[in-house]
Amino acid sequence: MAPISGRPALILHGGAGARRGVNYDAEIAHMRQVVETMRPRLLDGLSAAEAVVQAVTMLEDSGLYVAGRGASPNAAGAYELDASLMVGPDGRAGAVAALQGFRNPILAARAVMEKTPHVLLAGEGAALFAAEQGLDAIGDEAAWFTHAGQGDDNHPPGTLAHGTVGCCVLDVQGRLAAGTSTAGVFGKMAGRVGDSPLPGAGVWADDRVAASATGQGEYFIRVAACAQTAWRVADGASLTDAARAVIDRIGALGGDGGLIALDAQGTIADPYNSQGMKRAWLTVEGEVGVDVFGD
Ligand code: ASP
């Protein structure tokens, strides 16, 4: 494929559960490190899909966010994790939901995309598939999981306090991809699946737009948040206006959260209606930035 932009761009998030008064220095330093690590790889021609997988793997492994190692258990005491990957040019997608026992759900999502005729594997079937693929198992869960984001959790009981990670990439060939990974909302019911593993809701990539959502997933599912952002752009809206309109719609329904999005020109959008959203980016001009509260 001929280069389109020739210059890569990336935006990642560490969840929209950020609360004022909580110290996010570790997350800020880590998100910056992930972007700095990805920059030379992208300039060397790493594909958007592979860059998303590598960045999300680093976020999962850190134990700093409510995804991968940072997960908390559901109401039944089980660690059920969701993840997804979608690739723009051809709309390929892979995802896992309610996956138990594996360190990197994003690697299982990629394997579903690459090795099966399916898009989404859930529960026991997802775990059997991850084992067949030789993905790293967790072993001792008590020793592995860090229960990140508990300090964020000052939502009233029953209001779906949350955290997630995600990443959108434009590579030097102009290809877009997006991925999302989460342990879901705190205290979720056994078997609850949010927006994160659902293409259209918590992740999207086509030839114009890549997007990854974070927030109260039930609302993001109801508005097909990430796909709606892309469809608004296809209808002529700017990426910024499209993403904002989707978050405003979620707010009107009573939900909170945010999304990150990137278009094929390298435009970045990152609206949220929660107090903050942990995020970091690399622009097509080569600038790296990190922010949580927009101030
Ligand atoms: N959207 C995720 C979910 O509902 C949680 C989050 O993004 O914080 O599972």
Coordinates of C-alpha atoms and ligand atoms in Angstrom, one line a residue:
M1 CA 0.0 0.0 0.0
A2 CA 1.4 3.4 -0.9
P3 CA 2.1 5.8 2.0
I4 CA -0.7 8.3 2.6
S5 CA 0.3 10.4 5.6
G6 CA 3.9 9.1 5.8
R7 CA 3.8 10.2 9.5
P8 CA 2.4 8.1 12.2
A9 CA 0.1 9.1 15.1
L10 CA -1.1 7.4 18.2
I11 CA -3.4 8.1 21.1
L12 CA -3.9 5.8 24.1
H13 CA -6.0 6.0 27.2
G14 CA -5.8 4.5 30.7
G15 CA -9.5 4.9 31.5
A16 CA -12.0 7.7 32.1
G17 CA -12.4 6.7 35.8
A18 CA -10.0 9.4 36.9
R19 CA -11.0 11.4 39.9
R20 CA -9.7 14.8 41.0
G21 CA -7.5 14.6 44.1
V22 CA -6.0 11.2 43.2
N23 CA -2.3 11.2 42.3
Y24 CA -1.7 9.9 38.8
D25 CA 2.0 10.5 38.5
A26 CA 2.8 6.8 38.0
E27 CA 0.2 6.5 35.2
I28 CA 1.3 9.7 33.5
A29 CA 4.9 8.6 33.5
H30 CA 4.0 5.2 32.2
M31 CA 1.7 6.4 29.5
R32 CA 4.5 8.8 28.3
Q33 CA 6.9 5.9 28.3
V34 CA 4.5 3.7 26.2
V35 CA 4.2 6.5 23.6
E36 CA 8.0 7.1 23.6
T37 CA 8.5 3.4 23.1
M38 CA 6.1 3.2 20.2
R39 CA 7.3 6.3 18.4
P40 CA 10.5 4.8 16.8
R41 CA 8.8 1.5 16.1
L42 CA 6.1 3.4 14.2
L43 CA 8.6 5.5 12.3
D44 CA 10.3 2.2 11.4
G45 CA 7.1 1.1 9.7
L46 CA 5.4 -1.0 12.4
S47 CA 1.8 -1.7 11.3
A48 CA -1.1 0.1 13.1
A49 CA -2.5 -3.3 14.2
E50 CA 0.8 -4.5 15.7
A51 CA 1.4 -1.1 17.3
V52 CA -2.0 -1.2 19.0
V53 CA -1.3 -4.7 20.3
Q54 CA 2.2 -3.8 21.6
A55 CA 0.9 -0.6 23.3
V56 CA -2.1 -2.3 24.9
T57 CA 0.1 -5.2 26.1
M58 CA 2.3 -2.7 27.9
L59 CA -0.7 -1.1 29.5
E60 CA -2.1 -4.5 30.5
D61 CA 1.3 -5.6 32.0
S62 CA 1.8 -2.4 34.0
G63 CA -0.8 -3.2 36.7
L64 CA -1.6 0.5 36.8
Y65 CA -5.0 0.5 35.0
V66 CA -8.2 -1.6 35.3
A67 CA -7.1 -4.0 32.6
G68 CA -4.8 -7.0 32.4
R69 CA -2.7 -7.1 35.6
G70 CA -4.6 -4.2 37.1
A71 CA -7.9 -6.0 37.1
S72 CA -10.3 -6.4 40.0
P73 CA -12.7 -9.4 40.4
N74 CA -16.4 -9.4 39.6
A75 CA -19.1 -9.7 42.3
A76 CA -18.6 -13.5 42.3
G77 CA -14.8 -13.1 43.0
A78 CA -13.7 -14.1 39.4
Y79 CA -11.4 -12.1 37.2
E80 CA -13.3 -11.8 33.9
L81 CA -11.5 -9.7 31.3
D82 CA -12.6 -8.3 27.9
A83 CA -10.5 -7.1 25.0
S84 CA -10.8 -6.3 21.3
L85 CA -8.7 -5.3 18.2
M86 CA -10.0 -3.9 15.0
V87 CA -8.0 -3.1 11.8
G88 CA -9.1 -0.3 9.6
P89 CA -8.5 -1.0 6.0
D90 CA -10.3 -4.3 5.8
G91 CA -12.5 -4.1 9.0
R92 CA -11.0 -7.3 10.5
A93 CA -11.7 -7.7 14.2
G94 CA -11.1 -10.1 17.0
A95 CA -12.2 -10.0 20.6
V96 CA -12.6 -12.0 23.8
A97 CA -15.1 -11.5 26.6
A98 CA -15.2 -12.8 30.2
L99 CA -11.8 -14.4 29.6
Q100 CA -10.3 -15.9 32.8
G101 CA -6.7 -17.1 33.5
F102 CA -4.6 -15.2 30.9
R103 CA -2.2 -12.3 31.3
N104 CA -2.9 -10.4 28.1
P105 CA -6.4 -10.5 26.8
I106 CA -5.4 -8.3 23.8
L107 CA -3.2 -11.1 22.6
A108 CA -6.1 -13.5 22.7
A109 CA -8.2 -10.9 20.8
R110 CA -5.5 -10.7 18.1
A111 CA -5.4 -14.5 17.9
V112 CA -9.2 -14.7 17.5
M113 CA -8.8 -12.2 14.6
E114 CA -5.9 -14.0 12.9
K115 CA -6.6 -17.7 13.6
T116 CA -10.4 -18.2 13.6
P117 CA -13.3 -17.4 11.4
H118 CA -15.0 -15.6 14.3
V119 CA -14.9 -12.2 15.8
L120 CA -15.7 -12.8 19.5
L121 CA -15.0 -15.8 21.8
A122 CA -16.4 -15.7 25.4
G123 CA -15.9 -17.4 28.7
E124 CA -14.7 -21.0 28.7
G125 CA -14.3 -21.2 25.0
A126 CA -12.1 -18.1 25.0
A127 CA -9.9 -19.6 27.7
L128 CA -9.6 -22.9 25.9
F129 CA -8.6 -21.1 22.7
A130 CA -6.1 -18.9 24.6
A131 CA -4.5 -22.1 26.0
E132 CA -4.4 -23.7 22.6
Q133 CA -2.6 -20.6 21.3
G134 CA 0.0 -21.0 24.0
L135 CA -0.7 -17.6 25.6
D136 CA 0.8 -16.9 29.0
A137 CA -1.5 -18.2 31.8
I138 CA -1.6 -16.3 35.1
G139 CA -1.2 -19.1 37.6
D140 CA -1.6 -17.6 41.1
E141 CA -4.2 -14.9 40.6
A142 CA -3.8 -13.5 44.1
A143 CA -0.2 -12.8 43.5
W144 CA -0.7 -11.5 39.9
F145 CA -3.6 -8.9 40.0
T146 CA -3.0 -5.5 41.5
H147 CA -6.6 -4.1 41.8
A148 CA -5.7 -0.8 40.2
G149 CA -8.1 2.1 40.2
Q150 CA -9.6 1.5 43.6
G151 CA -8.7 5.1 44.5
D152 CA -10.8 6.2 41.5
D153 CA -13.8 4.4 42.8
N154 CA -15.8 7.1 44.5
H155 CA -18.9 6.6 42.5
P156 CA -21.9 5.9 44.7
P157 CA -22.6 2.1 45.0
G158 CA -24.3 0.7 41.9
T159 CA -23.2 3.4 39.5
L160 CA -20.6 1.4 37.5
A161 CA -17.3 2.9 38.5
H162 CA -14.8 1.9 35.9
G163 CA -11.3 1.9 34.2
T164 CA -10.0 0.5 31.0
V165 CA -7.1 0.9 28.5
G166 CA -7.2 1.5 24.7
C167 CA -5.1 2.7 21.8
C168 CA -5.6 4.0 18.3
V169 CA -2.8 4.2 15.7
L170 CA -2.3 5.6 12.3
D171 CA 0.8 4.0 10.7
V172 CA 3.2 5.4 8.1
Q173 CA 1.2 3.6 5.4
G174 CA -2.0 5.4 6.4
R175 CA -3.6 2.4 8.0
L176 CA -5.7 2.8 11.2
A177 CA -6.3 0.3 14.0
A178 CA -7.8 0.4 17.5
G179 CA -7.8 -1.9 20.5
T180 CA -9.4 -1.8 24.0
S181 CA -8.9 -4.0 27.1
T182 CA -10.6 -3.9 30.4
A183 CA -11.6 -5.7 33.6
G184 CA -14.9 -3.9 33.2
V185 CA -16.8 -1.9 35.8
F186 CA -16.1 -2.5 39.5
G187 CA -18.4 -5.0 41.2
K188 CA -19.9 -6.2 37.9
M189 CA -22.2 -9.3 37.9
A190 CA -20.7 -12.6 36.9
G191 CA -20.9 -12.9 33.1
R192 CA -21.4 -9.1 32.5
V193 CA -19.8 -8.0 29.3
G194 CA -19.3 -4.3 28.6
D195 CA -18.6 -2.3 25.5
S196 CA -14.8 -3.0 25.3
P197 CA -14.9 -6.3 23.4
L198 CA -17.7 -5.2 21.0
P199 CA -16.7 -3.7 17.7
G200 CA -18.9 -0.7 17.2
A201 CA -19.4 0.0 20.9
G202 CA -16.0 0.0 22.6
V203 CA -13.7 -0.2 19.6
W204 CA -13.8 0.7 15.9
A205 CA -11.5 1.1 12.9
D206 CA -12.3 1.7 9.3
D207 CA -10.4 3.5 6.6
R208 CA -11.3 6.9 8.0
V209 CA -11.5 6.6 11.8
A210 CA -10.1 4.5 14.7
A211 CA -11.7 4.8 18.1
S212 CA -11.6 3.2 21.6
A213 CA -14.0 4.0 24.4
T214 CA -13.9 4.0 28.2
G215 CA -16.7 4.5 30.6
Q216 CA -19.9 3.0 31.7
G217 CA -20.0 0.4 28.9
E218 CA -23.8 -0.2 29.0
Y219 CA -24.3 3.4 27.6
F220 CA -21.5 3.0 25.0
I221 CA -23.2 -0.2 23.8
R222 CA -26.6 1.5 23.5
V223 CA -25.3 4.2 21.2
A224 CA -22.7 2.1 19.3
A225 CA -20.3 4.8 20.4
C226 CA -17.2 4.1 18.4
A227 CA -18.9 3.2 15.2
Q228 CA -21.2 6.2 15.6
T229 CA -18.2 8.4 15.8
A230 CA -16.9 7.0 12.5
W231 CA -20.3 7.2 10.8
R232 CA -20.7 10.8 11.7
V233 CA -17.3 11.5 10.1
A234 CA -18.4 9.6 7.0
D235 CA -21.4 11.9 7.0
G236 CA -19.2 15.0 6.9
A237 CA -18.6 15.9 10.6
S238 CA -15.2 16.7 11.8
L239 CA -13.6 14.1 14.1
T240 CA -13.8 16.5 17.0
D241 CA -17.5 17.3 16.5
A242 CA -18.4 13.6 15.9
A243 CA -16.7 12.3 19.0
R244 CA -18.0 15.1 21.2
A245 CA -21.6 14.5 19.9
V246 CA -21.3 10.8 20.9
I247 CA -20.1 11.7 24.4
D248 CA -22.9 14.3 24.7
R249 CA -25.4 11.7 23.7
I250 CA -24.1 9.3 26.4
G251 CA -24.3 12.1 28.9
A252 CA -27.9 12.8 27.9
L253 CA -28.7 9.1 28.6
G254 CA -27.1 9.4 32.1
G255 CA -23.8 7.7 31.3
D256 CA -20.2 8.8 31.9
G257 CA -16.9 8.2 30.2
G258 CA -14.9 9.2 27.1
L259 CA -13.4 8.1 23.9
I260 CA -10.2 8.5 22.0
A261 CA -10.3 8.7 18.2
L262 CA -7.9 9.3 15.4
D263 CA -8.6 9.9 11.7
A264 CA -6.6 9.1 8.6
Q265 CA -5.1 12.7 8.5
G266 CA -3.8 12.2 12.1
T267 CA -6.4 14.4 13.8
I268 CA -6.9 13.4 17.4
A269 CA -10.1 13.7 19.5
D270 CA -10.4 12.8 23.1
P271 CA -13.7 14.0 24.6
Y272 CA -15.0 12.8 28.0
N273 CA -17.7 13.8 30.4
S274 CA -16.2 12.2 33.5
Q275 CA -13.9 14.2 35.8
G276 CA -10.8 13.1 33.8
M277 CA -9.5 10.6 31.3
K278 CA -5.9 9.3 31.5
R279 CA -4.4 9.7 28.0
A280 CA -1.3 10.2 26.0
W281 CA -0.6 10.8 22.3
L282 CA 1.9 11.2 19.5
T283 CA 0.9 13.7 16.8
V284 CA 1.8 13.5 13.2
E285 CA 4.0 16.5 13.9
G286 CA 6.0 14.3 16.3
E287 CA 4.8 15.9 19.5
V288 CA 4.2 13.7 22.6
G289 CA 1.6 14.8 25.2
V290 CA 0.0 13.4 28.3
D291 CA -3.1 14.6 30.2
V292 CA -5.6 13.5 32.7
F293 CA -7.9 16.5 33.6
G294 CA -7.5 18.8 30.6
D295 CA -5.8 21.5 32.7
Ligands
ASP1 N1 -16.1 0.5 29.4 C1 -15.6 -0.5 30.3 C2 -16.8 -1.4 30.6 O1 -17.9 -1.0 30.7 C3 -15.1 0.1 31.6 C4 -14.3 1.3 31.4 O2 -14.0 1.8 30.3 O3 -13.8 1.9 32.4 O4 -16.5 -2.6 30.8

